Amino acid sequence: VGQDLVVARSQDLGLSYRNPRLVRRAPVNIGAIPRVAPDGTVHLVWAGRRGAGDDLFVFHSRSRNGGQRWSSPRVIAILGTVGVPDIRSGDILPSFTIDPVRGDLYVVWQDARWSGVDQITLSSSRDAGRTWSTPALVSSAPLVAATFTTSVSVNRQGQVAVSYYSLENDPARAFLVDRYLRISNDGGVSFGPAIRATRRTFDVRFAAQARGYFLGDYVGLAATRKHFHLLWVDTSRSSSTAGGRQPDVWAARSR
């Protein structure tokens, strides 16, 4: 039993799709994200397994002819997540973006290589995915506090932004969550201080139960020319109709 990864293209603004092309045949392929570079190259990043092993890897492939043919999948890095206890965080799903001017590629994911606790990790490519940088730590929380469910984006000024949930404001490092943003002005080599987006820390135990407390994988980070717009889910707002707290969608803009 396999989980093939295929891509279909549309030439009529999404009204129809045709000619699905196989990118990778393997036991597991999940979380595929397509992005188009300034030169028209289509890049694809996803998580998957190799053979019958349990390890997950972050993969990359590219197409220079609109998705008709794809390069052999290349491993970016091992995906060393251990997950967050009691929280379903979408830990096996990477986030991927492309600099809209320079064409540099950026991938972020959860990884426990730093301390045995998941932290947000980044790798980038300056040569259209031929080579990738050594994975680097992005989140700034204490290494005993998990960070999870991440997004990455690049604005037209070349600033790289990464957002994520963090347990750093919970003394027990268990259920009290905030959303943070970090911005890099040097292509992801270094990042400025973490910016707290949530107005107050929220308790993830008010979220739905779905194999753990589940805010959903429903986060986003969009760039304009100068700013970044965050989208996330939290439980901090009281609900008069439900008699308690329920998850709501929140948005914020960087200054």
PDB file of C-alpha atoms in Angstrom:
ATOM      1  CA  VAL A   1       0.000   0.000   0.000  1.00  0.00           C
ATOM      2  CA  GLY A   2       1.431   3.363  -1.013  1.00  0.00           C
ATOM      3  CA  GLN A   3       0.536   7.031  -0.854  1.00  0.00           C
ATOM      4  CA  ASP A   4       1.499   8.396  -4.246  1.00  0.00           C
ATOM      5  CA  LEU A   5       2.203  12.089  -4.671  1.00  0.00           C
ATOM      6  CA  VAL A   6       0.806  13.483  -7.927  1.00  0.00           C
ATOM      7  CA  VAL A   7       0.350  16.988  -9.312  1.00  0.00           C
ATOM      8  CA  ALA A   8      -2.303  18.056 -11.824  1.00  0.00           C
ATOM      9  CA  ARG A   9      -2.126  21.334 -13.712  1.00  0.00           C
ATOM     10  CA  SER A  10      -4.804  23.774 -14.857  1.00  0.00           C
ATOM     11  CA  GLN A  11      -4.572  26.113 -17.841  1.00  0.00           C
ATOM     12  CA  ASP A  12      -7.991  27.729 -17.377  1.00  0.00           C
ATOM     13  CA  LEU A  13      -7.648  29.426 -13.980  1.00  0.00           C
ATOM     14  CA  GLY A  14      -8.624  26.302 -12.061  1.00  0.00           C
ATOM     15  CA  LEU A  15     -11.845  25.483 -13.906  1.00  0.00           C
ATOM     16  CA  SER A  16     -10.427  22.120 -14.919  1.00  0.00           C
ATOM     17  CA  TYR A  17      -7.329  20.020 -14.281  1.00  0.00           C
ATOM     18  CA  ARG A  18      -5.656  17.409 -16.425  1.00  0.00           C
ATOM     19  CA  ASN A  19      -2.655  15.180 -16.893  1.00  0.00           C
ATOM     20  CA  PRO A  20      -1.793  14.288 -13.287  1.00  0.00           C
ATOM     21  CA  ARG A  21       1.933  13.652 -13.039  1.00  0.00           C
ATOM     22  CA  LEU A  22       3.568  11.320 -10.548  1.00  0.00           C
ATOM     23  CA  VAL A  23       6.166  13.074  -8.382  1.00  0.00           C
ATOM     24  CA  ARG A  24       6.924  10.300  -5.894  1.00  0.00           C
ATOM     25  CA  ARG A  25       5.674   6.786  -5.182  1.00  0.00           C
ATOM     26  CA  ALA A  26       6.262   5.814  -1.551  1.00  0.00           C
ATOM     27  CA  PRO A  27       4.529   4.424   1.554  1.00  0.00           C
ATOM     28  CA  VAL A  28       3.941   7.947   2.929  1.00  0.00           C
ATOM     29  CA  ASN A  29       3.771  11.378   1.265  1.00  0.00           C
ATOM     30  CA  ILE A  30       1.886  14.101   3.156  1.00  0.00           C
ATOM     31  CA  GLY A  31       1.476  17.862   3.377  1.00  0.00           C
ATOM     32  CA  ALA A  32       2.509  18.747  -0.183  1.00  0.00           C
ATOM     33  CA  ILE A  33       2.875  22.509  -0.749  1.00  0.00           C
ATOM     34  CA  PRO A  34       3.355  23.896  -4.297  1.00  0.00           C
ATOM     35  CA  ARG A  35       4.864  27.353  -4.836  1.00  0.00           C
ATOM     36  CA  VAL A  36       5.887  29.212  -8.005  1.00  0.00           C
ATOM     37  CA  ALA A  37       9.221  31.047  -8.154  1.00  0.00           C
ATOM     38  CA  PRO A  38       9.692  34.376  -9.955  1.00  0.00           C
ATOM     39  CA  ASP A  39      11.214  32.560 -12.952  1.00  0.00           C
ATOM     40  CA  GLY A  40       8.143  30.320 -13.309  1.00  0.00           C
ATOM     41  CA  THR A  41       9.681  27.199 -11.789  1.00  0.00           C
ATOM     42  CA  VAL A  42       7.160  25.220  -9.730  1.00  0.00           C
ATOM     43  CA  HIS A  43       8.575  23.952  -6.437  1.00  0.00           C
ATOM     44  CA  LEU A  44       7.012  21.270  -4.253  1.00  0.00           C
ATOM     45  CA  VAL A  45       7.840  20.526  -0.591  1.00  0.00           C
ATOM     46  CA  TRP A  46       6.304  17.769   1.546  1.00  0.00           C
ATOM     47  CA  ALA A  47       6.977  15.228   4.275  1.00  0.00           C
ATOM     48  CA  GLY A  48       7.382  11.523   3.661  1.00  0.00           C
ATOM     49  CA  ARG A  49       9.002   8.247   4.555  1.00  0.00           C
ATOM     50  CA  ARG A  50      11.621   6.268   2.705  1.00  0.00           C
ATOM     51  CA  GLY A  51      11.016   2.545   2.437  1.00  0.00           C
ATOM     52  CA  ALA A  52       9.578   0.783   5.457  1.00  0.00           C
ATOM     53  CA  GLY A  53      11.361   2.896   8.075  1.00  0.00           C
ATOM     54  CA  ASP A  54       9.591   5.051  10.641  1.00  0.00           C
ATOM     55  CA  ASP A  55      11.676   8.199  10.091  1.00  0.00           C
ATOM     56  CA  LEU A  56      10.074  11.130   8.310  1.00  0.00           C
ATOM     57  CA  PHE A  57      11.947  13.421   5.945  1.00  0.00           C
ATOM     58  CA  VAL A  58      11.268  16.780   4.304  1.00  0.00           C
ATOM     59  CA  PHE A  59      11.450  16.437   0.510  1.00  0.00           C
ATOM     60  CA  HIS A  60      11.723  18.861  -2.408  1.00  0.00           C
ATOM     61  CA  SER A  61      11.110  18.537  -6.131  1.00  0.00           C
ATOM     62  CA  ARG A  62      10.816  21.109  -8.924  1.00  0.00           C
ATOM     63  CA  SER A  63       9.343  21.448 -12.395  1.00  0.00           C
ATOM     64  CA  ARG A  64      10.553  23.880 -15.041  1.00  0.00           C
ATOM     65  CA  ASN A  65       7.714  23.200 -17.495  1.00  0.00           C
ATOM     66  CA  GLY A  66       4.557  23.905 -15.538  1.00  0.00           C
ATOM     67  CA  GLY A  67       4.324  20.607 -13.728  1.00  0.00           C
ATOM     68  CA  GLN A  68       4.624  18.291 -16.721  1.00  0.00           C
ATOM     69  CA  ARG A  69       7.911  16.767 -15.524  1.00  0.00           C
ATOM     70  CA  TRP A  70       9.417  16.755 -12.034  1.00  0.00           C
ATOM     71  CA  SER A  71      12.954  16.410 -10.746  1.00  0.00           C
ATOM     72  CA  SER A  72      13.902  13.414  -8.617  1.00  0.00           C
ATOM     73  CA  PRO A  73      12.819  14.137  -5.032  1.00  0.00           C
ATOM     74  CA  ARG A  74      15.659  15.438  -2.867  1.00  0.00           C
ATOM     75  CA  VAL A  75      15.805  15.146   0.920  1.00  0.00           C
ATOM     76  CA  ILE A  76      16.092  18.535   2.637  1.00  0.00           C
ATOM     77  CA  ALA A  77      16.437  17.128   6.163  1.00  0.00           C
ATOM     78  CA  ILE A  78      15.154  14.491   8.516  1.00  0.00           C
ATOM     79  CA  LEU A  79      11.963  15.645  10.215  1.00  0.00           C
ATOM     80  CA  GLY A  80      12.769  14.968  13.862  1.00  0.00           C
ATOM     81  CA  THR A  81       9.470  15.821  15.538  1.00  0.00           C
ATOM     82  CA  VAL A  82       8.294  14.046  18.684  1.00  0.00           C
ATOM     83  CA  GLY A  83       5.003  15.941  18.857  1.00  0.00           C
ATOM     84  CA  VAL A  84       3.569  17.878  21.803  1.00  0.00           C
ATOM     85  CA  PRO A  85       2.072  15.784  24.631  1.00  0.00           C
ATOM     86  CA  ASP A  86      -1.753  15.916  24.733  1.00  0.00           C
ATOM     87  CA  ILE A  87      -1.868  18.399  21.809  1.00  0.00           C
ATOM     88  CA  ARG A  88      -2.497  17.461  18.184  1.00  0.00           C
ATOM     89  CA  SER A  89      -0.211  19.986  16.556  1.00  0.00           C
ATOM     90  CA  GLY A  90       0.116  18.860  12.946  1.00  0.00           C
ATOM     91  CA  ASP A  91       3.741  18.157  13.788  1.00  0.00           C
ATOM     92  CA  ILE A  92       4.541  16.244  10.585  1.00  0.00           C
ATOM     93  CA  LEU A  93       3.478  19.117   8.304  1.00  0.00           C
ATOM     94  CA  PRO A  94       6.157  21.536   7.026  1.00  0.00           C
ATOM     95  CA  SER A  95       5.507  25.087   5.827  1.00  0.00           C
ATOM     96  CA  PHE A  96       7.144  26.392   2.644  1.00  0.00           C
ATOM     97  CA  THR A  97       7.507  29.722   0.856  1.00  0.00           C
ATOM     98  CA  ILE A  98       9.550  31.449  -1.843  1.00  0.00           C
ATOM     99  CA  ASP A  99      11.059  34.939  -1.849  1.00  0.00           C
ATOM    100  CA  PRO A 100       8.887  36.715  -4.466  1.00  0.00           C
ATOM    101  CA  VAL A 101      11.826  38.760  -5.769  1.00  0.00           C
ATOM    102  CA  ARG A 102      15.009  36.699  -5.308  1.00  0.00           C
ATOM    103  CA  GLY A 103      13.465  33.238  -5.601  1.00  0.00           C
ATOM    104  CA  ASP A 104      15.139  31.853  -2.455  1.00  0.00           C
ATOM    105  CA  LEU A 105      13.314  28.905  -0.867  1.00  0.00           C
ATOM    106  CA  TYR A 106      12.440  28.592   2.840  1.00  0.00           C
ATOM    107  CA  VAL A 107      11.044  25.584   4.714  1.00  0.00           C
ATOM    108  CA  VAL A 108      10.127  25.389   8.425  1.00  0.00           C
ATOM    109  CA  TRP A 109       8.933  22.487  10.573  1.00  0.00           C
ATOM    110  CA  GLN A 110       8.824  21.142  14.143  1.00  0.00           C
ATOM    111  CA  ASP A 111      11.957  19.319  15.253  1.00  0.00           C
ATOM    112  CA  ALA A 112      13.164  17.926  18.578  1.00  0.00           C
ATOM    113  CA  ARG A 113      16.846  17.705  17.615  1.00  0.00           C
ATOM    114  CA  TRP A 114      17.730  20.688  19.800  1.00  0.00           C
ATOM    115  CA  SER A 115      16.590  19.428  23.199  1.00  0.00           C
ATOM    116  CA  GLY A 116      14.229  16.489  22.798  1.00  0.00           C
ATOM    117  CA  VAL A 117      11.289  18.964  22.730  1.00  0.00           C
ATOM    118  CA  ASP A 118       9.828  20.246  19.465  1.00  0.00           C
ATOM    119  CA  GLN A 119      11.193  23.602  18.317  1.00  0.00           C
ATOM    120  CA  ILE A 120      10.702  25.485  15.055  1.00  0.00           C
ATOM    121  CA  THR A 121      13.478  24.727  12.588  1.00  0.00           C
ATOM    122  CA  LEU A 122      14.383  26.299   9.226  1.00  0.00           C
ATOM    123  CA  SER A 123      16.317  25.321   6.121  1.00  0.00           C
ATOM    124  CA  SER A 124      16.767  27.478   3.015  1.00  0.00           C
ATOM    125  CA  SER A 125      18.078  27.207  -0.520  1.00  0.00           C
ATOM    126  CA  ARG A 126      19.665  29.952  -2.633  1.00  0.00           C
ATOM    127  CA  ASP A 127      20.067  27.794  -5.759  1.00  0.00           C
ATOM    128  CA  ALA A 128      16.537  26.653  -6.627  1.00  0.00           C
ATOM    129  CA  GLY A 129      16.652  23.652  -4.320  1.00  0.00           C
ATOM    130  CA  ARG A 130      19.889  22.069  -5.514  1.00  0.00           C
ATOM    131  CA  THR A 131      21.426  22.505  -2.058  1.00  0.00           C
ATOM    132  CA  TRP A 132      19.897  23.312   1.330  1.00  0.00           C
ATOM    133  CA  SER A 133      21.316  24.974   4.421  1.00  0.00           C
ATOM    134  CA  THR A 134      21.946  23.068   7.628  1.00  0.00           C
ATOM    135  CA  PRO A 135      18.730  23.148   9.710  1.00  0.00           C
ATOM    136  CA  ALA A 136      18.739  26.099  12.127  1.00  0.00           C
ATOM    137  CA  LEU A 137      16.731  26.859  15.252  1.00  0.00           C
ATOM    138  CA  VAL A 138      14.201  29.682  14.786  1.00  0.00           C
ATOM    139  CA  SER A 139      11.942  29.692  17.860  1.00  0.00           C
ATOM    140  CA  SER A 140      13.302  31.549  20.884  1.00  0.00           C
ATOM    141  CA  ALA A 141      11.349  29.826  23.665  1.00  0.00           C
ATOM    142  CA  PRO A 142      13.217  28.006  26.444  1.00  0.00           C
ATOM    143  CA  LEU A 143      14.189  24.651  24.972  1.00  0.00           C
ATOM    144  CA  VAL A 144      11.998  22.846  27.514  1.00  0.00           C
ATOM    145  CA  ALA A 145       8.891  24.663  26.194  1.00  0.00           C
ATOM    146  CA  ALA A 146       7.473  23.217  22.978  1.00  0.00           C
ATOM    147  CA  THR A 147       6.838  25.410  19.945  1.00  0.00           C
ATOM    148  CA  PHE A 148       4.581  24.081  17.199  1.00  0.00           C
ATOM    149  CA  THR A 149       2.258  24.564  14.192  1.00  0.00           C
ATOM    150  CA  THR A 150       4.417  26.949  12.203  1.00  0.00           C
ATOM    151  CA  SER A 151       4.151  29.116   9.077  1.00  0.00           C
ATOM    152  CA  VAL A 152       6.759  30.962   7.010  1.00  0.00           C
ATOM    153  CA  SER A 153       6.483  33.864   4.568  1.00  0.00           C
ATOM    154  CA  VAL A 154       8.719  36.399   2.783  1.00  0.00           C
ATOM    155  CA  ASN A 155       7.732  39.945   1.859  1.00  0.00           C
ATOM    156  CA  ARG A 156       8.890  41.914  -1.172  1.00  0.00           C
ATOM    157  CA  GLN A 157      11.637  43.552   0.858  1.00  0.00           C
ATOM    158  CA  GLY A 158      13.197  40.141   1.476  1.00  0.00           C
ATOM    159  CA  GLN A 159      12.258  39.903   5.153  1.00  0.00           C
ATOM    160  CA  VAL A 160      11.625  36.331   6.264  1.00  0.00           C
ATOM    161  CA  ALA A 161       8.940  35.819   8.922  1.00  0.00           C
ATOM    162  CA  VAL A 162       8.114  32.687  10.913  1.00  0.00           C
ATOM    163  CA  SER A 163       5.090  32.324  13.214  1.00  0.00           C
ATOM    164  CA  TYR A 164       4.332  29.553  15.712  1.00  0.00           C
ATOM    165  CA  TYR A 165       2.510  28.555  18.887  1.00  0.00           C
ATOM    166  CA  SER A 166       4.559  28.391  22.088  1.00  0.00           C
ATOM    167  CA  LEU A 167       4.163  27.010  25.620  1.00  0.00           C
ATOM    168  CA  GLU A 168       6.833  29.355  26.977  1.00  0.00           C
ATOM    169  CA  ASN A 169       4.400  31.340  29.168  1.00  0.00           C
ATOM    170  CA  ASP A 170       3.092  28.220  30.882  1.00  0.00           C
ATOM    171  CA  PRO A 171       5.176  27.373  33.985  1.00  0.00           C
ATOM    172  CA  ALA A 172       4.130  23.743  33.523  1.00  0.00           C
ATOM    173  CA  ARG A 173       4.952  23.839  29.756  1.00  0.00           C
ATOM    174  CA  ALA A 174       1.719  21.951  29.098  1.00  0.00           C
ATOM    175  CA  PHE A 175      -1.479  23.750  28.000  1.00  0.00           C
ATOM    176  CA  LEU A 176      -1.150  27.553  28.092  1.00  0.00           C
ATOM    177  CA  VAL A 177      -0.384  28.830  24.614  1.00  0.00           C
ATOM    178  CA  ASP A 178       0.625  32.027  22.781  1.00  0.00           C
ATOM    179  CA  ARG A 179       1.247  32.835  19.122  1.00  0.00           C
ATOM    180  CA  TYR A 180       4.577  34.452  18.206  1.00  0.00           C
ATOM    181  CA  LEU A 181       6.273  35.971  15.177  1.00  0.00           C
ATOM    182  CA  ARG A 182       9.974  36.350  14.438  1.00  0.00           C
ATOM    183  CA  ILE A 183      11.362  38.359  11.506  1.00  0.00           C
ATOM    184  CA  SER A 184      14.740  38.040   9.783  1.00  0.00           C
ATOM    185  CA  ASN A 185      16.388  40.845   7.804  1.00  0.00           C
ATOM    186  CA  ASP A 186      19.258  38.713   6.492  1.00  0.00           C
ATOM    187  CA  GLY A 187      17.602  35.837   4.659  1.00  0.00           C
ATOM    188  CA  GLY A 188      16.954  33.676   7.693  1.00  0.00           C
ATOM    189  CA  VAL A 189      20.517  33.722   9.017  1.00  0.00           C
ATOM    190  CA  SER A 190      19.381  35.480  12.204  1.00  0.00           C
ATOM    191  CA  PHE A 191      16.038  36.609  13.603  1.00  0.00           C
ATOM    192  CA  GLY A 192      14.882  39.552  15.660  1.00  0.00           C
ATOM    193  CA  PRO A 193      13.131  39.234  19.022  1.00  0.00           C
ATOM    194  CA  ALA A 194       9.962  37.157  19.201  1.00  0.00           C
ATOM    195  CA  ILE A 195       6.828  39.301  18.863  1.00  0.00           C
ATOM    196  CA  ARG A 196       3.812  38.122  20.815  1.00  0.00           C
ATOM    197  CA  ALA A 197       0.680  38.230  18.637  1.00  0.00           C
ATOM    198  CA  THR A 198      -1.871  36.924  21.152  1.00  0.00           C
ATOM    199  CA  ARG A 199      -3.414  39.504  23.469  1.00  0.00           C
ATOM    200  CA  ARG A 200      -3.341  37.041  26.326  1.00  0.00           C
ATOM    201  CA  THR A 201      -2.265  33.480  26.916  1.00  0.00           C
ATOM    202  CA  PHE A 202      -5.024  30.968  26.174  1.00  0.00           C
ATOM    203  CA  ASP A 203      -5.770  27.465  27.443  1.00  0.00           C
ATOM    204  CA  VAL A 204      -5.699  24.849  24.696  1.00  0.00           C
ATOM    205  CA  ARG A 205      -7.891  22.545  26.810  1.00  0.00           C
ATOM    206  CA  PHE A 206     -10.931  24.516  25.600  1.00  0.00           C
ATOM    207  CA  ALA A 207     -10.235  23.281  22.073  1.00  0.00           C
ATOM    208  CA  ALA A 208     -11.815  20.232  20.457  1.00  0.00           C
ATOM    209  CA  GLN A 209     -10.601  16.751  21.307  1.00  0.00           C
ATOM    210  CA  ALA A 210      -9.371  14.880  18.231  1.00  0.00           C
ATOM    211  CA  ARG A 211      -6.531  12.569  19.226  1.00  0.00           C
ATOM    212  CA  GLY A 212      -5.394  15.376  21.517  1.00  0.00           C
ATOM    213  CA  TYR A 213      -6.474  18.985  22.059  1.00  0.00           C
ATOM    214  CA  PHE A 214      -6.829  20.220  18.506  1.00  0.00           C
ATOM    215  CA  LEU A 215      -6.712  23.854  17.443  1.00  0.00           C
ATOM    216  CA  GLY A 216      -6.399  22.588  13.901  1.00  0.00           C
ATOM    217  CA  ASP A 217      -3.642  23.062  11.384  1.00  0.00           C
ATOM    218  CA  TYR A 218      -5.450  26.274  10.522  1.00  0.00           C
ATOM    219  CA  VAL A 219      -2.734  28.890  10.670  1.00  0.00           C
ATOM    220  CA  GLY A 220      -1.399  31.213   8.039  1.00  0.00           C
ATOM    221  CA  LEU A 221       1.161  33.917   7.392  1.00  0.00           C
ATOM    222  CA  ALA A 222       0.801  36.220   4.392  1.00  0.00           C
ATOM    223  CA  ALA A 223       3.203  38.933   3.274  1.00  0.00           C
ATOM    224  CA  THR A 224       2.556  42.293   1.656  1.00  0.00           C
ATOM    225  CA  ARG A 225       5.283  44.680   0.527  1.00  0.00           C
ATOM    226  CA  LYS A 226       6.235  45.684   4.082  1.00  0.00           C
ATOM    227  CA  HIS A 227       4.054  43.759   6.514  1.00  0.00           C
ATOM    228  CA  PHE A 228       3.065  40.274   7.599  1.00  0.00           C
ATOM    229  CA  HIS A 229      -0.491  39.168   8.378  1.00  0.00           C
ATOM    230  CA  LEU A 230      -0.899  36.333  10.868  1.00  0.00           C
ATOM    231  CA  LEU A 231      -3.878  34.001  11.088  1.00  0.00           C
ATOM    232  CA  TRP A 232      -4.317  31.522  13.954  1.00  0.00           C
ATOM    233  CA  VAL A 233      -6.879  29.856  16.218  1.00  0.00           C
ATOM    234  CA  ASP A 234      -7.143  30.310  19.988  1.00  0.00           C
ATOM    235  CA  THR A 235      -9.630  29.853  22.826  1.00  0.00           C
ATOM    236  CA  SER A 236      -9.223  33.112  24.738  1.00  0.00           C
ATOM    237  CA  ARG A 237     -12.581  34.665  23.819  1.00  0.00           C
ATOM    238  CA  SER A 238     -15.594  33.786  25.983  1.00  0.00           C
ATOM    239  CA  SER A 239     -18.639  32.477  24.150  1.00  0.00           C
ATOM    240  CA  SER A 240     -22.025  33.442  25.616  1.00  0.00           C
ATOM    241  CA  THR A 241     -23.884  30.977  23.402  1.00  0.00           C
ATOM    242  CA  ALA A 242     -21.811  27.953  24.345  1.00  0.00           C
ATOM    243  CA  GLY A 243     -21.531  28.835  28.023  1.00  0.00           C
ATOM    244  CA  GLY A 244     -17.764  28.647  27.971  1.00  0.00           C
ATOM    245  CA  ARG A 245     -14.847  29.188  25.636  1.00  0.00           C
ATOM    246  CA  GLN A 246     -14.648  28.009  22.069  1.00  0.00           C
ATOM    247  CA  PRO A 247     -11.891  28.308  19.459  1.00  0.00           C
ATOM    248  CA  ASP A 248     -12.018  31.454  17.334  1.00  0.00           C
ATOM    249  CA  VAL A 249      -9.982  32.582  14.357  1.00  0.00           C
ATOM    250  CA  TRP A 250      -7.735  35.571  15.016  1.00  0.00           C
ATOM    251  CA  ALA A 251      -5.679  37.814  12.795  1.00  0.00           C
ATOM    252  CA  ALA A 252      -2.962  40.397  13.371  1.00  0.00           C
ATOM    253  CA  ARG A 253      -0.565  42.502  11.316  1.00  0.00           C
ATOM    254  CA  SER A 254       3.082  43.142  12.034  1.00  0.00           C
ATOM    255  CA  ARG A 255       4.056  46.778  12.614  1.00  0.00           C
TER     256      ARG A 255
END
